[in-house]
Amino acid sequence: MVNGPPVQEEPDVRVLVVDDQDLVREGIAALLGIQPGIDVVGSARDGAEAVEEAQRCRPDVVLMDIRMPGIDGVAATALLRRRLPQCRIVMLTTFNDDEYVGRALKAGAVGYLLKNLPAAELAQAVRLVHAGVAQFDQGVVAALAAGVPAPDVLTPRETEVLRLISAGATNKEIAARLYLSEGTVKNHISRVLSRLGLRDRTQAALYARENRLI
């Protein structure tokens, strides 16, 4: 019998839970903590504490409430994106509000989910965010995509690049898949964002999903 090399298991996704309501925060942390592949490494009750705790425990993903006393979730997200740029932040809130969504995205959030999400689905969203795939509530997707130009403004190549962006592919992976240079991929992405009036890859992924390009 030939023994192969040991299989390397993926490390658990390190998660920080931020919410000003003790019962909600503790409940989310407890439910997530028993999900496979998730390690809840800390919690915080407001934006200031979130920034401090994140710098201490270095989470992969932060689940951030929006309305909190002092520094709110949006301001805390902006601070964390500057101080811990490798950390991915998902807003987890009860408010499905266009203004909040826009502010959260501008601050650097890569997801916007509602608190009525079942624990197993929330855990899967956390894993996907850690893997580079933006996660948004379906109602949020519809609101953000409203009024966005139709997909036929893109060339077939640009549409393919958009599909790969929405699947979480990096520029290097897109280049390999389409047999292009990374510089050419960057140019395609710039044109896609410009033609669709989008700010970043997260909005591009939302656009692709809403227009059923994936």
Short mmCIF file of C-alpha atoms in Angstrom, two decimals:
data_model
loop_
_atom_site.label_atom_id
_atom_site.label_comp_id
_atom_site.label_asym_id
_atom_site.label_seq_id
_atom_site.Cartn_x
_atom_site.Cartn_y
_atom_site.Cartn_z
CA MET A 1 0.00 0.00 0.00
CA VAL A 2 1.45 3.35 -1.04
CA ASN A 3 0.92 6.19 1.37
CA GLY A 4 0.50 9.59 -0.24
CA PRO A 5 1.25 12.94 1.34
CA PRO A 6 -1.06 13.95 4.18
CA VAL A 7 -4.14 15.90 3.13
CA GLN A 8 -3.92 19.49 4.27
CA GLU A 9 -7.20 20.63 5.78
CA GLU A 10 -8.24 24.21 5.23
CA PRO A 11 -7.99 26.24 8.45
CA ASP A 12 -11.24 27.46 9.98
CA VAL A 13 -12.40 30.94 8.98
CA ARG A 14 -11.72 33.29 11.89
CA VAL A 15 -14.79 35.44 12.60
CA LEU A 16 -15.41 38.52 14.74
CA VAL A 17 -19.06 39.30 15.61
CA VAL A 18 -20.01 42.94 16.23
CA ASP A 19 -23.42 43.96 17.59
CA ASP A 20 -24.52 46.36 20.32
CA GLN A 21 -27.26 44.03 21.60
CA ASP A 22 -25.74 41.48 23.94
CA LEU A 23 -28.35 38.78 23.32
CA VAL A 24 -28.08 39.10 19.53
CA ARG A 25 -24.27 39.21 19.54
CA GLU A 26 -23.95 36.21 21.83
CA GLY A 27 -26.59 34.29 19.92
CA ILE A 28 -24.90 34.83 16.56
CA ALA A 29 -21.51 33.88 18.01
CA ALA A 30 -22.92 30.72 19.63
CA LEU A 31 -24.76 29.58 16.49
CA LEU A 32 -21.80 30.26 14.21
CA GLY A 33 -19.36 28.65 16.61
CA ILE A 34 -20.92 25.21 16.10
CA GLN A 35 -20.85 25.43 12.30
CA PRO A 36 -18.09 23.48 10.52
CA GLY A 37 -15.16 25.51 9.28
CA ILE A 38 -15.95 28.53 11.47
CA ASP A 39 -13.96 29.77 14.46
CA VAL A 40 -15.50 32.71 16.33
CA VAL A 41 -12.42 34.43 17.71
CA GLY A 42 -14.02 37.47 19.31
CA SER A 43 -16.96 39.82 19.70
CA ALA A 44 -17.52 43.53 20.18
CA ARG A 45 -20.43 45.74 21.18
CA ASP A 46 -19.68 48.86 19.11
CA GLY A 47 -17.49 50.19 16.33
CA ALA A 48 -14.65 51.38 18.53
CA GLU A 49 -14.44 48.05 20.32
CA ALA A 50 -14.66 46.26 16.97
CA VAL A 51 -11.57 48.04 15.65
CA GLU A 52 -9.64 47.33 18.85
CA GLU A 53 -10.71 43.68 19.00
CA ALA A 54 -10.01 43.09 15.30
CA GLN A 55 -6.47 44.39 15.69
CA ARG A 56 -6.02 42.01 18.61
CA CYS A 57 -7.49 38.79 17.21
CA ARG A 58 -6.91 39.35 13.44
CA PRO A 59 -10.14 37.83 12.07
CA ASP A 60 -10.57 36.78 8.45
CA VAL A 61 -14.18 38.01 8.39
CA VAL A 62 -16.03 40.56 10.51
CA LEU A 63 -19.83 40.41 10.81
CA MET A 64 -20.69 44.05 11.48
CA ASP A 65 -23.96 45.58 12.68
CA ILE A 66 -24.74 49.03 11.26
CA ARG A 67 -26.58 51.00 13.93
CA MET A 68 -24.46 51.14 17.06
CA PRO A 69 -23.67 53.86 19.62
CA GLY A 70 -20.52 55.93 19.16
CA ILE A 71 -18.70 54.67 16.07
CA ASP A 72 -21.30 52.95 13.90
CA GLY A 73 -20.74 49.97 11.64
CA VAL A 74 -20.05 51.98 8.50
CA ALA A 75 -17.40 54.15 10.16
CA ALA A 76 -15.85 51.09 11.82
CA THR A 77 -15.72 49.34 8.44
CA ALA A 78 -13.83 52.25 6.90
CA LEU A 79 -11.36 52.25 9.80
CA LEU A 80 -10.80 48.50 9.59
CA ARG A 81 -10.27 48.58 5.83
CA ARG A 82 -7.43 51.04 6.37
CA ARG A 83 -5.85 49.27 9.33
CA LEU A 84 -6.48 45.62 8.36
CA PRO A 85 -6.96 45.61 4.57
CA GLN A 86 -6.83 41.81 4.40
CA CYS A 87 -9.92 41.54 6.64
CA ARG A 88 -13.27 41.11 4.85
CA ILE A 89 -16.28 42.86 6.36
CA VAL A 90 -19.92 41.85 5.97
CA MET A 91 -22.73 44.03 7.27
CA LEU A 92 -25.23 41.92 9.24
CA THR A 93 -28.28 44.00 10.04
CA THR A 94 -32.06 44.21 10.22
CA PHE A 95 -32.12 47.26 7.93
CA ASN A 96 -32.63 46.66 4.20
CA ASP A 97 -32.09 50.30 3.33
CA ASP A 98 -30.57 51.58 0.07
CA GLU A 99 -28.72 54.40 1.80
CA TYR A 100 -27.14 52.06 4.34
CA VAL A 101 -26.15 49.63 1.59
CA GLY A 102 -24.51 52.38 -0.45
CA ARG A 103 -22.62 53.73 2.54
CA ALA A 104 -21.46 50.26 3.55
CA LEU A 105 -20.13 49.49 0.07
CA LYS A 106 -18.37 52.84 -0.12
CA ALA A 107 -16.71 52.11 3.23
CA GLY A 108 -15.39 48.82 1.89
CA ALA A 109 -17.88 46.13 2.96
CA VAL A 110 -17.96 43.05 0.71
CA GLY A 111 -21.36 41.83 1.85
CA TYR A 112 -24.71 42.96 3.19
CA LEU A 113 -26.90 40.33 4.86
CA LEU A 114 -30.00 40.41 7.03
CA LYS A 115 -30.18 38.89 10.50
CA ASN A 116 -33.05 36.56 9.62
CA LEU A 117 -30.59 34.33 7.75
CA PRO A 118 -30.42 30.74 9.10
CA ALA A 119 -27.16 29.92 10.88
CA ALA A 120 -26.03 27.35 8.29
CA GLU A 121 -26.58 29.84 5.44
CA LEU A 122 -24.76 32.57 7.36
CA ALA A 123 -21.83 30.22 7.91
CA GLN A 124 -21.73 29.40 4.20
CA ALA A 125 -21.82 33.12 3.36
CA VAL A 126 -18.86 33.65 5.70
CA ARG A 127 -16.90 30.88 3.97
CA LEU A 128 -17.68 32.32 0.54
CA VAL A 129 -16.69 35.84 1.58
CA HIS A 130 -13.41 34.47 2.90
CA ALA A 131 -12.91 32.80 -0.50
CA GLY A 132 -13.44 36.13 -2.25
CA VAL A 133 -17.09 35.88 -3.28
CA ALA A 134 -19.24 38.86 -2.24
CA GLN A 135 -22.46 38.00 -0.40
CA PHE A 136 -25.65 40.06 -0.51
CA ASP A 137 -29.27 39.54 0.45
CA GLN A 138 -31.40 39.06 -2.66
CA GLY A 139 -33.51 42.12 -1.86
CA VAL A 140 -30.34 44.18 -1.63
CA VAL A 141 -29.14 42.86 -4.98
CA ALA A 142 -32.38 43.90 -6.66
CA ALA A 143 -32.24 47.39 -5.16
CA LEU A 144 -28.62 47.97 -6.19
CA ALA A 145 -29.14 46.66 -9.69
CA ALA A 146 -32.18 48.86 -10.38
CA GLY A 147 -31.48 51.26 -13.18
CA VAL A 148 -28.18 49.66 -14.19
CA PRO A 149 -27.65 49.51 -17.98
CA ALA A 150 -28.52 46.33 -19.87
CA PRO A 151 -25.81 43.66 -20.36
CA ASP A 152 -25.64 44.15 -24.13
CA VAL A 153 -23.46 47.25 -23.68
CA LEU A 154 -20.56 44.84 -23.09
CA THR A 155 -18.58 42.90 -25.67
CA PRO A 156 -18.65 39.06 -25.41
CA ARG A 157 -15.12 39.10 -23.93
CA GLU A 158 -16.07 41.72 -21.34
CA THR A 159 -19.16 39.70 -20.43
CA GLU A 160 -16.98 36.63 -19.87
CA VAL A 161 -14.63 38.65 -17.67
CA LEU A 162 -17.65 39.88 -15.71
CA ARG A 163 -18.87 36.31 -15.19
CA LEU A 164 -15.48 35.29 -13.83
CA ILE A 165 -15.34 38.31 -11.52
CA SER A 166 -18.73 37.32 -10.10
CA ALA A 167 -17.39 33.80 -9.47
CA GLY A 168 -14.65 35.29 -7.29
CA ALA A 169 -11.78 34.76 -9.73
CA THR A 170 -8.64 36.88 -9.31
CA ASN A 171 -7.05 38.75 -12.22
CA LYS A 172 -4.41 36.02 -12.47
CA GLU A 173 -7.07 33.29 -12.59
CA ILE A 174 -9.09 35.18 -15.22
CA ALA A 175 -5.94 35.64 -17.32
CA ALA A 176 -5.17 31.91 -17.17
CA ARG A 177 -8.75 30.93 -17.97
CA LEU A 178 -9.06 33.25 -20.98
CA TYR A 179 -5.44 32.98 -22.16
CA LEU A 180 -4.83 36.70 -21.64
CA SER A 181 -2.15 38.74 -19.90
CA GLU A 182 -3.01 40.18 -16.47
CA GLY A 183 -2.60 43.67 -17.96
CA THR A 184 -5.25 42.91 -20.59
CA VAL A 185 -7.57 41.57 -17.89
CA LYS A 186 -7.14 44.80 -15.89
CA ASN A 187 -8.04 46.80 -18.99
CA HIS A 188 -11.16 44.69 -19.57
CA ILE A 189 -12.23 45.15 -15.95
CA SER A 190 -11.73 48.92 -16.15
CA ARG A 191 -13.92 49.06 -19.27
CA VAL A 192 -16.61 46.88 -17.69
CA LEU A 193 -16.82 49.11 -14.63
CA SER A 194 -16.82 52.27 -16.74
CA ARG A 195 -19.49 51.10 -19.21
CA LEU A 196 -21.82 49.86 -16.47
CA GLY A 197 -21.26 52.82 -14.16
CA LEU A 198 -20.03 50.58 -11.35
CA ARG A 199 -17.47 51.41 -8.66
CA ASP A 200 -15.73 48.11 -8.01
CA ARG A 201 -15.65 44.33 -8.40
CA THR A 202 -18.29 43.86 -5.68
CA GLN A 203 -20.85 45.89 -7.59
CA ALA A 204 -19.82 44.09 -10.78
CA ALA A 205 -20.56 40.74 -9.12
CA LEU A 206 -23.96 41.99 -7.99
CA TYR A 207 -24.72 43.22 -11.49
CA ALA A 208 -23.83 39.84 -13.01
CA ARG A 209 -26.08 38.00 -10.59
CA GLU A 210 -29.05 40.30 -11.07
CA ASN A 211 -28.75 40.05 -14.86
CA ARG A 212 -28.38 36.26 -14.67
CA LEU A 213 -24.97 36.17 -16.26
CA ILE A 214 -23.91 33.38 -13.88
#
